CSV table of C-alpha atoms in Angstrom, one decimal:
chain,number,residue,atom,x,y,z
U,60,UNK,CA,103.8,42.4,74.3
U,61,UNK,CA,103.4,38.8,73.3
U,62,UNK,CA,100.2,36.8,73.5
U,63,UNK,CA,99.6,34.6,76.5
U,64,UNK,CA,100.5,31.0,75.9
U,65,UNK,CA,101.2,28.0,78.0
U,66,UNK,CA,104.1,25.4,78.0
U,67,UNK,CA,103.5,22.0,76.5
U,68,UNK,CA,103.6,20.4,79.9
U,69,UNK,CA,100.5,22.3,81.0
U,70,UNK,CA,98.7,21.8,77.7
U,71,UNK,CA,99.1,18.0,78.0
U,72,UNK,CA,97.4,17.9,81.4
U,73,UNK,CA,93.7,17.7,81.8
U,74,UNK,CA,91.9,20.9,82.9
U,75,UNK,CA,90.8,19.2,86.1
U,76,UNK,CA,94.3,18.0,86.9
U,77,UNK,CA,95.8,21.4,86.3
U,78,UNK,CA,93.2,23.1,88.4
U,79,UNK,CA,93.7,20.7,91.3
U,80,UNK,CA,97.5,21.1,91.2
U,81,UNK,CA,97.2,24.9,91.0
U,82,UNK,CA,94.9,24.9,94.1
U,83,UNK,CA,97.3,22.8,96.0
U,84,UNK,CA,100.2,25.1,95.2
U,85,UNK,CA,98.2,28.2,95.9
U,86,UNK,CA,97.1,26.9,99.3
U,87,UNK,CA,100.6,25.7,100.1
U,88,UNK,CA,102.1,29.1,99.2
U,89,UNK,CA,99.5,30.9,101.3
U,90,UNK,CA,100.0,28.7,104.4
U,91,UNK,CA,103.7,28.8,104.1
U,92,UNK,CA,103.7,32.5,103.6
U,93,UNK,CA,101.4,33.0,106.6
U,94,UNK,CA,103.8,31.0,108.8
U,95,UNK,CA,106.9,32.9,107.6
U,96,UNK,CA,105.2,36.3,108.0
U,97,UNK,CA,104.0,35.3,111.4
U,98,UNK,CA,107.7,34.9,112.4
U,99,UNK,CA,108.8,38.0,110.6
U,100,UNK,CA,106.0,40.4,111.7
U,101,UNK,CA,105.8,39.1,115.2
U,102,UNK,CA,109.1,40.9,115.6
U,103,UNK,CA,107.4,44.1,114.5
U,104,UNK,CA,105.0,44.1,117.5
U,105,UNK,CA,107.8,43.2,119.8
U,106,UNK,CA,110.1,45.9,118.5
U,107,UNK,CA,107.5,48.5,119.3
U,108,UNK,CA,106.3,47.2,122.7
U,109,UNK,CA,108.9,44.8,124.2
U,110,UNK,CA,112.5,45.1,123.1
U,111,UNK,CA,113.2,48.6,124.3
U,112,UNK,CA,112.4,47.5,127.8
U,113,UNK,CA,114.2,44.1,127.6
U,114,UNK,CA,117.4,44.6,125.6
U,115,UNK,CA,117.9,48.4,125.7
U,116,UNK,CA,117.3,49.2,129.3
U,117,UNK,CA,120.4,51.4,129.7
U,118,UNK,CA,119.0,54.0,127.2
U,119,UNK,CA,116.4,56.7,127.5
U,120,UNK,CA,112.9,55.5,126.3
U,121,UNK,CA,113.2,57.4,123.0
U,122,UNK,CA,116.7,56.2,122.4
U,123,UNK,CA,115.7,52.6,123.3
U,124,UNK,CA,112.8,52.7,120.9
U,125,UNK,CA,115.0,54.0,118.1
U,126,UNK,CA,117.6,51.3,118.8
U,127,UNK,CA,114.9,48.6,118.8
U,128,UNK,CA,113.6,49.9,115.5
U,129,UNK,CA,117.1,49.8,114.0
U,130,UNK,CA,117.3,46.1,114.7
U,131,UNK,CA,113.9,45.8,113.1
U,132,UNK,CA,115.4,47.7,110.1
U,133,UNK,CA,118.3,45.3,109.9
U,134,UNK,CA,115.9,42.5,108.8
U,135,UNK,CA,114.9,44.7,105.9
U,136,UNK,CA,118.5,45.4,105.0
U,137,UNK,CA,119.1,41.7,104.8
U,138,UNK,CA,116.1,40.9,102.7
U,139,UNK,CA,117.6,42.0,99.3
U,140,UNK,CA,120.7,39.9,100.2
U,141,UNK,CA,118.4,36.9,100.8
U,142,UNK,CA,116.6,37.7,97.5
U,143,UNK,CA,119.8,37.6,95.6
U,144,UNK,CA,121.0,34.4,97.2
U,145,UNK,CA,117.8,32.5,97.1
U,146,UNK,CA,116.9,34.0,93.7
U,147,UNK,CA,120.1,32.8,92.1
U,148,UNK,CA,119.7,29.3,93.2
U,149,UNK,CA,115.9,29.3,92.7
U,150,UNK,CA,116.5,30.3,89.0
U,151,UNK,CA,119.2,27.6,88.7
U,152,UNK,CA,118.0,24.7,90.9
U,153,UNK,CA,114.2,25.3,91.2
U,154,UNK,CA,111.7,27.2,93.3
U,155,UNK,CA,110.7,24.4,95.7
U,156,UNK,CA,114.1,23.7,97.2
U,157,UNK,CA,114.6,27.3,98.1
U,158,UNK,CA,111.2,27.5,99.7
U,159,UNK,CA,112.0,24.7,102.1
U,160,UNK,CA,115.4,26.1,103.0
U,161,UNK,CA,114.0,29.6,103.6
U,162,UNK,CA,111.3,28.3,106.0
U,163,UNK,CA,113.9,26.3,108.0
U,164,UNK,CA,116.1,29.3,108.5
U,165,UNK,CA,113.2,31.6,109.4
U,166,UNK,CA,111.6,29.2,111.9
U,167,UNK,CA,114.9,28.5,113.6
U,168,UNK,CA,115.8,32.1,114.0
U,169,UNK,CA,112.4,33.1,115.4
U,170,UNK,CA,112.5,30.3,117.9
U,171,UNK,CA,115.9,31.3,119.1
U,172,UNK,CA,114.8,34.9,119.6
U,173,UNK,CA,112.4,33.6,122.2
U,174,UNK,CA,115.5,32.2,124.1
U,175,UNK,CA,117.7,35.3,124.2
U,176,UNK,CA,118.7,36.3,127.7
U,177,UNK,CA,117.7,39.9,128.7
U,178,UNK,CA,120.0,42.8,129.2
U,179,UNK,CA,119.9,42.2,133.0
U,180,UNK,CA,121.5,38.8,132.4
U,181,UNK,CA,124.1,39.4,129.6
U,182,UNK,CA,124.0,43.2,129.1
U,183,UNK,CA,124.3,44.4,125.4
U,184,UNK,CA,125.1,40.8,124.4
U,185,UNK,CA,121.4,40.1,124.1
U,186,UNK,CA,121.0,43.0,121.7
U,187,UNK,CA,123.8,41.7,119.5
U,188,UNK,CA,122.3,38.2,119.4
U,189,UNK,CA,118.9,39.8,118.6
U,190,UNK,CA,120.5,41.7,115.7
U,191,UNK,CA,122.1,38.6,114.4
U,192,UNK,CA,118.9,36.6,114.4
U,193,UNK,CA,117.0,39.4,112.8
U,194,UNK,CA,119.5,39.4,110.0
U,195,UNK,CA,118.9,35.7,109.5
U,196,UNK,CA,115.1,36.4,109.5
U,197,UNK,CA,115.6,39.0,106.8
U,198,UNK,CA,117.7,36.6,104.6
U,199,UNK,CA,115.1,33.9,104.9
U,200,UNK,CA,112.1,36.1,104.1
U,201,UNK,CA,114.1,37.5,101.2
U,202,UNK,CA,114.0,34.1,99.6
U,203,UNK,CA,110.6,33.1,100.8
U,204,UNK,CA,108.4,35.6,99.0
U,205,UNK,CA,109.8,35.3,95.5
U,206,UNK,CA,109.6,31.5,95.6
U,207,UNK,CA,106.1,31.4,97.0
U,208,UNK,CA,104.8,34.1,94.5
U,209,UNK,CA,106.3,32.4,91.5
U,210,UNK,CA,105.0,28.9,92.5
U,211,UNK,CA,101.5,30.3,92.6
U,212,UNK,CA,101.9,32.5,89.6
U,213,UNK,CA,103.6,29.9,87.3
U,214,UNK,CA,101.1,27.2,88.2
U,215,UNK,CA,98.0,29.4,87.6
U,216,UNK,CA,96.2,29.9,84.3
U,217,UNK,CA,97.1,33.1,82.5
U,218,UNK,CA,93.8,34.8,83.3
U,219,UNK,CA,94.1,34.1,87.0
U,220,UNK,CA,97.6,35.0,87.8
U,221,UNK,CA,96.8,38.1,89.9
U,222,UNK,CA,94.3,36.1,91.9
U,223,UNK,CA,96.7,33.2,92.5
U,224,UNK,CA,99.6,35.3,93.5
U,225,UNK,CA,97.5,37.5,95.8
U,226,UNK,CA,97.2,34.5,98.2
U,227,UNK,CA,101.0,34.8,98.8
U,228,UNK,CA,100.6,38.4,99.8
U,229,UNK,CA,97.5,37.5,101.8
U,230,UNK,CA,99.9,35.5,104.0
U,231,UNK,CA,101.3,38.8,105.3
U,232,UNK,CA,98.1,40.1,107.0
U,233,UNK,CA,97.3,36.5,108.0
U,234,UNK,CA,100.7,36.2,109.6
U,235,UNK,CA,100.4,39.7,111.1
U,236,UNK,CA,97.0,38.8,112.6
U,237,UNK,CA,98.4,35.5,114.1
U,238,UNK,CA,101.5,37.2,115.5
U,239,UNK,CA,99.5,40.2,116.9
U,240,UNK,CA,96.9,37.9,118.5
U,241,UNK,CA,99.7,35.9,120.1
U,242,UNK,CA,101.5,39.0,121.4
U,243,UNK,CA,98.2,40.5,122.6
U,244,UNK,CA,97.4,37.3,124.5
U,245,UNK,CA,100.8,37.4,126.1
U,246,UNK,CA,100.3,41.1,126.9
U,247,UNK,CA,97.2,40.1,129.0
U,248,UNK,CA,99.7,38.8,131.6
U,249,UNK,CA,100.7,41.1,134.5
U,250,UNK,CA,103.3,43.5,133.2
U,251,UNK,CA,106.2,42.0,135.1
U,252,UNK,CA,105.5,38.5,133.8
U,253,UNK,CA,104.9,39.8,130.3
U,254,UNK,CA,108.3,41.4,130.1
U,255,UNK,CA,110.2,38.6,131.9
U,256,UNK,CA,108.8,35.6,129.9
U,257,UNK,CA,105.4,36.1,128.5
U,258,UNK,CA,106.6,37.8,125.3
U,259,UNK,CA,108.8,34.9,124.5
U,260,UNK,CA,106.0,32.3,124.1
U,261,UNK,CA,104.8,33.5,120.7
U,262,UNK,CA,108.4,33.2,119.4
U,263,UNK,CA,108.8,29.7,120.8
U,264,UNK,CA,105.6,28.7,119.0
U,265,UNK,CA,107.6,29.1,115.8
U,266,UNK,CA,109.2,25.7,116.4
U,267,UNK,CA,105.8,24.0,116.0
U,268,UNK,CA,104.8,26.2,113.0
U,269,UNK,CA,108.2,25.3,111.4
U,270,UNK,CA,107.3,21.6,111.4
U,271,UNK,CA,103.9,22.2,110.0
U,272,UNK,CA,105.3,24.5,107.3
U,273,UNK,CA,108.0,22.0,106.2
U,274,UNK,CA,105.4,19.2,105.8
U,275,UNK,CA,103.3,21.5,103.6
U,276,UNK,CA,106.2,22.7,101.4
U,277,UNK,CA,107.6,19.2,100.8
U,278,UNK,CA,104.3,18.1,99.2
U,279,UNK,CA,104.1,20.6,96.3
U,280,UNK,CA,105.4,20.1,92.8
U,281,UNK,CA,108.0,22.3,91.0
U,282,UNK,CA,106.9,25.1,88.7
U,283,UNK,CA,106.1,23.7,85.2
U,284,UNK,CA,107.2,27.0,83.6
U,285,UNK,CA,110.6,26.7,85.3
U,286,UNK,CA,110.9,23.1,84.3
U,287,UNK,CA,110.0,23.8,80.7
U,288,UNK,CA,112.7,26.6,80.6
U,289,UNK,CA,115.4,24.2,82.0
U,290,UNK,CA,114.5,21.5,79.4
U,291,UNK,CA,114.5,24.1,76.6
U,292,UNK,CA,118.0,25.3,77.6
U,293,UNK,CA,119.2,21.7,77.9
U,294,UNK,CA,117.9,20.8,74.4
U,295,UNK,CA,119.7,23.8,72.9
U,296,UNK,CA,122.8,23.3,75.0
U,297,UNK,CA,122.5,26.9,75.8
U,298,UNK,CA,124.6,28.3,78.8
U,299,UNK,CA,122.5,30.1,81.3
U,300,UNK,CA,123.4,33.6,82.2
U,301,UNK,CA,124.0,34.5,85.9
U,302,UNK,CA,120.5,35.6,87.0
U,303,UNK,CA,121.5,38.7,88.9
U,304,UNK,CA,123.6,39.9,85.8
U,305,UNK,CA,120.5,39.4,83.6
U,306,UNK,CA,118.5,41.6,86.0
U,307,UNK,CA,121.2,44.3,86.3
U,308,UNK,CA,121.6,44.5,82.5
U,309,UNK,CA,117.9,45.7,82.4
U,310,UNK,CA,117.8,48.0,85.4
U,311,UNK,CA,114.7,49.9,84.5
U,312,UNK,CA,112.2,47.2,85.5
U,313,UNK,CA,114.1,46.6,88.8
U,314,UNK,CA,114.1,50.3,89.7
U,315,UNK,CA,110.5,50.8,88.9
U,316,UNK,CA,109.2,47.9,91.0
U,317,UNK,CA,111.5,49.0,93.8
U,318,UNK,CA,110.0,52.5,94.0
U,319,UNK,CA,106.6,51.4,92.9
U,320,UNK,CA,106.1,48.9,95.8
U,321,UNK,CA,107.6,51.2,98.5
U,322,UNK,CA,104.4,52.9,99.5
U,323,UNK,CA,102.5,49.7,100.2
U,324,UNK,CA,105.3,48.5,102.6
U,325,UNK,CA,105.5,51.9,104.3
U,326,UNK,CA,101.8,51.7,105.1
U,327,UNK,CA,102.0,48.1,106.3
U,328,UNK,CA,104.9,48.9,108.6
U,329,UNK,CA,103.3,52.2,109.8
U,330,UNK,CA,100.2,50.4,111.0
U,331,UNK,CA,102.1,47.6,112.8
U,332,UNK,CA,104.6,49.8,114.6
U,333,UNK,CA,104.3,53.5,114.8
U,334,UNK,CA,100.5,53.7,114.7
U,335,UNK,CA,100.2,51.1,117.5
U,336,UNK,CA,102.6,53.0,119.7
U,337,UNK,CA,101.0,56.3,118.8
U,338,UNK,CA,97.5,55.0,119.9
U,339,UNK,CA,99.0,53.7,123.2
U,340,UNK,CA,100.8,56.9,123.9
U,341,UNK,CA,97.5,58.8,123.5
U,342,UNK,CA,95.7,56.9,126.2
U,343,UNK,CA,94.6,53.6,124.6
U,344,UNK,CA,95.4,50.3,126.3
U,345,UNK,CA,98.1,48.2,124.7
U,346,UNK,CA,96.1,44.9,124.4
U,347,UNK,CA,92.9,46.4,122.9
U,348,UNK,CA,95.0,48.2,120.3
U,349,UNK,CA,96.8,45.0,119.4
U,350,UNK,CA,93.5,43.2,119.1
U,351,UNK,CA,92.0,46.0,117.0
U,352,UNK,CA,94.9,45.8,114.6
U,353,UNK,CA,94.7,42.0,114.5
U,354,UNK,CA,91.0,42.0,113.7
U,355,UNK,CA,91.4,44.5,111.0
U,356,UNK,CA,94.3,42.4,109.6
U,357,UNK,CA,91.9,39.4,109.4
U,358,UNK,CA,89.4,41.4,107.4
U,359,UNK,CA,92.2,42.6,105.1
U,360,UNK,CA,93.0,39.0,104.1
U,361,UNK,CA,89.8,38.9,101.9
U,362,UNK,CA,90.5,42.4,100.7
U,363,UNK,CA,94.0,41.4,99.4
U,364,UNK,CA,92.6,38.4,97.5
U,365,UNK,CA,89.7,40.4,96.1
U,366,UNK,CA,92.1,43.1,94.9
U,367,UNK,CA,94.2,40.4,93.2
U,368,UNK,CA,91.1,39.0,91.4
U,369,UNK,CA,90.0,42.5,90.3
U,370,UNK,CA,93.5,43.2,88.9
U,371,UNK,CA,93.1,40.2,86.5
U,372,UNK,CA,90.2,42.2,85.0
U,373,UNK,CA,91.1,45.9,85.2
U,374,UNK,CA,94.9,45.6,85.4
U,375,UNK,CA,97.5,45.9,88.1
U,376,UNK,CA,98.4,49.6,87.7
U,377,UNK,CA,94.9,51.2,88.0
U,378,UNK,CA,94.1,49.4,91.2
U,379,UNK,CA,97.4,50.1,92.9
U,380,UNK,CA,97.2,53.8,92.0
U,381,UNK,CA,93.7,53.9,93.4
U,382,UNK,CA,94.9,52.5,96.7
U,383,UNK,CA,97.7,55.1,96.9
U,384,UNK,CA,95.3,58.0,96.3
U,385,UNK,CA,93.0,56.6,99.0
U,386,UNK,CA,95.9,56.3,101.4
U,387,UNK,CA,96.9,59.9,100.8
U,388,UNK,CA,93.4,61.0,101.5
U,389,UNK,CA,93.1,59.0,104.7
U,390,UNK,CA,96.5,59.2,106.3
U,391,UNK,CA,95.7,62.4,108.4
U,392,UNK,CA,92.2,61.1,109.6
U,393,UNK,CA,93.9,57.9,110.6
U,394,UNK,CA,96.0,59.6,113.3
U,395,UNK,CA,92.9,61.5,114.4
U,396,UNK,CA,91.2,58.2,115.0
U,397,UNK,CA,94.2,56.8,116.9
U,398,UNK,CA,94.1,59.8,119.3
U,399,UNK,CA,90.6,59.1,120.4
U,400,UNK,CA,91.7,56.2,122.7
U,401,UNK,CA,88.4,54.6,121.6
U,402,UNK,CA,88.9,50.9,120.7
U,403,UNK,CA,86.2,50.8,118.1
U,404,UNK,CA,87.3,54.0,116.4
U,405,UNK,CA,90.9,52.7,116.4
U,406,UNK,CA,89.6,49.5,114.8
U,407,UNK,CA,87.8,51.6,112.1
U,408,UNK,CA,91.0,53.5,111.5
U,409,UNK,CA,93.0,50.3,111.0
U,410,UNK,CA,90.3,48.7,108.8
U,411,UNK,CA,90.1,51.6,106.4
U,412,UNK,CA,93.9,52.0,106.3
U,413,UNK,CA,94.3,48.3,105.5
U,414,UNK,CA,91.6,48.6,102.8
U,415,UNK,CA,93.9,51.2,101.1
U,416,UNK,CA,96.9,48.9,101.7
U,417,UNK,CA,95.1,45.8,100.3
U,418,UNK,CA,94.2,47.7,97.1
U,419,UNK,CA,97.9,48.3,96.6
U,420,UNK,CA,99.2,45.0,98.0
U,421,UNK,CA,96.8,42.5,96.4
U,422,UNK,CA,98.0,43.0,92.8
U,423,UNK,CA,101.7,43.6,93.9
U,424,UNK,CA,102.9,40.0,93.8
U,425,UNK,CA,101.8,39.6,90.2
U,426,UNK,CA,102.8,43.1,89.2
U,427,UNK,CA,106.4,42.6,90.4
U,428,UNK,CA,106.8,39.0,89.1
U,429,UNK,CA,105.5,39.8,85.7
U,430,UNK,CA,108.3,42.4,85.1
U,431,UNK,CA,110.9,39.7,84.6
U,432,UNK,CA,111.6,36.8,82.2
U,433,UNK,CA,111.7,33.1,83.3
U,434,UNK,CA,115.5,33.0,83.2
U,435,UNK,CA,115.8,35.4,86.1
U,436,UNK,CA,112.3,35.8,87.4
U,437,UNK,CA,113.0,34.5,90.9
U,438,UNK,CA,116.0,36.8,91.3
U,439,UNK,CA,114.4,39.8,89.7
U,440,UNK,CA,111.1,39.5,91.6
U,441,UNK,CA,112.8,38.7,94.9
U,442,UNK,CA,115.4,41.5,94.7
U,443,UNK,CA,112.8,44.0,93.4
U,444,UNK,CA,110.3,43.1,96.1
U,445,UNK,CA,112.8,43.1,98.9
U,446,UNK,CA,114.4,46.4,97.8
U,447,UNK,CA,110.9,47.9,97.8
U,448,UNK,CA,110.4,46.7,101.4
U,449,UNK,CA,113.8,48.2,102.4
U,450,UNK,CA,112.9,51.6,100.8
U,451,UNK,CA,109.3,51.6,102.1
U,452,UNK,CA,109.4,49.8,105.4
U,453,UNK,CA,113.0,49.1,106.5
U,454,UNK,CA,113.7,52.5,108.1
U,455,UNK,CA,110.2,53.9,108.2
U,456,UNK,CA,109.7,53.2,112.0
U,457,UNK,CA,113.0,54.8,112.8
U,458,UNK,CA,112.4,57.8,110.5
U,459,UNK,CA,108.9,58.3,111.9
U,460,UNK,CA,110.0,58.0,115.5
U,461,UNK,CA,112.8,60.5,114.8
U,462,UNK,CA,110.7,63.2,113.0
U,463,UNK,CA,107.8,62.8,115.4
U,464,UNK,CA,109.9,63.1,118.6
U,465,UNK,CA,106.9,62.5,120.9
U,466,UNK,CA,105.7,66.2,120.8
U,467,UNK,CA,102.3,65.3,119.6
U,468,UNK,CA,102.6,67.0,116.2
U,469,UNK,CA,101.9,64.6,113.4
U,470,UNK,CA,102.3,66.9,110.4
U,471,UNK,CA,105.9,65.9,109.6
U,472,UNK,CA,104.9,62.2,109.7
U,473,UNK,CA,102.0,62.8,107.4
U,474,UNK,CA,104.1,64.8,105.0
U,475,UNK,CA,106.8,62.1,104.8
U,476,UNK,CA,104.2,59.4,104.1
U,477,UNK,CA,102.5,61.4,101.4
U,478,UNK,CA,105.8,62.2,99.6
U,479,UNK,CA,106.8,58.6,99.6
U,480,UNK,CA,103.4,57.5,98.2
U,481,UNK,CA,103.7,60.0,95.4
U,482,UNK,CA,107.1,58.7,94.5
U,483,UNK,CA,105.6,55.2,94.3
U,484,UNK,CA,102.7,56.4,92.2
U,485,UNK,CA,105.0,58.0,89.7
U,486,UNK,CA,107.1,54.8,89.4
U,487,UNK,CA,103.9,52.7,88.7
U,488,UNK,CA,102.8,55.3,86.1
U,489,UNK,CA,106.1,54.7,84.3
U,490,UNK,CA,105.6,50.9,84.0
U,491,UNK,CA,103.6,49.1,81.4
U,492,UNK,CA,100.5,47.1,82.3
U,493,UNK,CA,101.6,43.5,82.7
U,494,UNK,CA,98.5,41.4,83.3
U,495,UNK,CA,98.5,40.0,79.7
U,496,UNK,CA,102.2,39.4,79.3
U,497,UNK,CA,103.5,35.9,78.3
U,498,UNK,CA,105.3,34.3,81.3
U,499,UNK,CA,106.7,31.4,79.2
U,500,UNK,CA,109.1,33.7,77.4
U,501,UNK,CA,112.7,33.2,78.5
U,502,UNK,CA,113.2,37.0,78.9
U,503,UNK,CA,111.2,40.1,78.3
């Protein structure tokens, strides 16, 4: 492992100027990530509570829920594709351009979801349009995360990379909280109004957020590490290898980050979909449950950032493994709390579960990005991260709904989650600690 160094461009800047620019980029990455995850995770709440009754009305309740979750999963299937597309051009043309494009696609797709006619108007055509727009969301978020993470990571000082990159992942609970609050507010309407038009309003708000996000993204500067790599290649007249081929030639790192990150995404999706529906099915009111999850998500924002900071001191691997052990210990009590129908206890359950998740998720952005060299870092990090989301989250709601079956027995669900977490833990154990690796190397 090479010593940590910095490119000449960074060394020539004053410390104050570097710190100011790094703060701007981190803030921009956080706000942009929050907006995009608002769009993406808003769909999560709607898939559990709305879409079965709006677009799949000809099916039984269980079949409609599974069909709705399958459209949800389609977004995760598309995410690795987005990671490859945006990663390729991000490694060739720059991080910033791809961030702007990904936000435009995400905001447009989310706004259009709010305009889809219901099944009563166009039958299954609405479900087809929903699926198409969900695929567009997946492609966009597939490019968003890698670019935002690398911008924060590559602008940060070597000793603060975990802390800087954690702000990008903090955008996920921030976006989840905003989306859940918005859907919870809409759910306060009378049921008929909620299902006819109320649920659409949070999606339509995406148009305003898109404008805000584009203004933010256009003001940031390109990654200095990326620019240094481009100049180095130009000076040597060295042809650049296709990024995805570079990643595939070294498959070990890609496979390990895929499986290593899966548990964190499974927990994230479990809480936002299955657990919410489980609490409602056991007597809790829909709106208080949504607000409980949103409030717990707000608290978890600080937990994610703190975990990123700690990972700069103790390493990425120990902290992530600690979070997985805690999740395994808490997963069964979590469902016991959800069955109480007591809003405060449900909030406690969400908060503790999200603490476990934050311990995994806080170091994850740096952990994944640090596994790849500059030449293919956008592609490798994006594809690795998005494949981890597909493995851990893409089909988790569908699988859990199928093995649960509504009979009240939660044992099979708990077993599935524990096994998946153990697989992730093993993958992380097989990686090397990355917090001190030199990001300025062309490949490693």
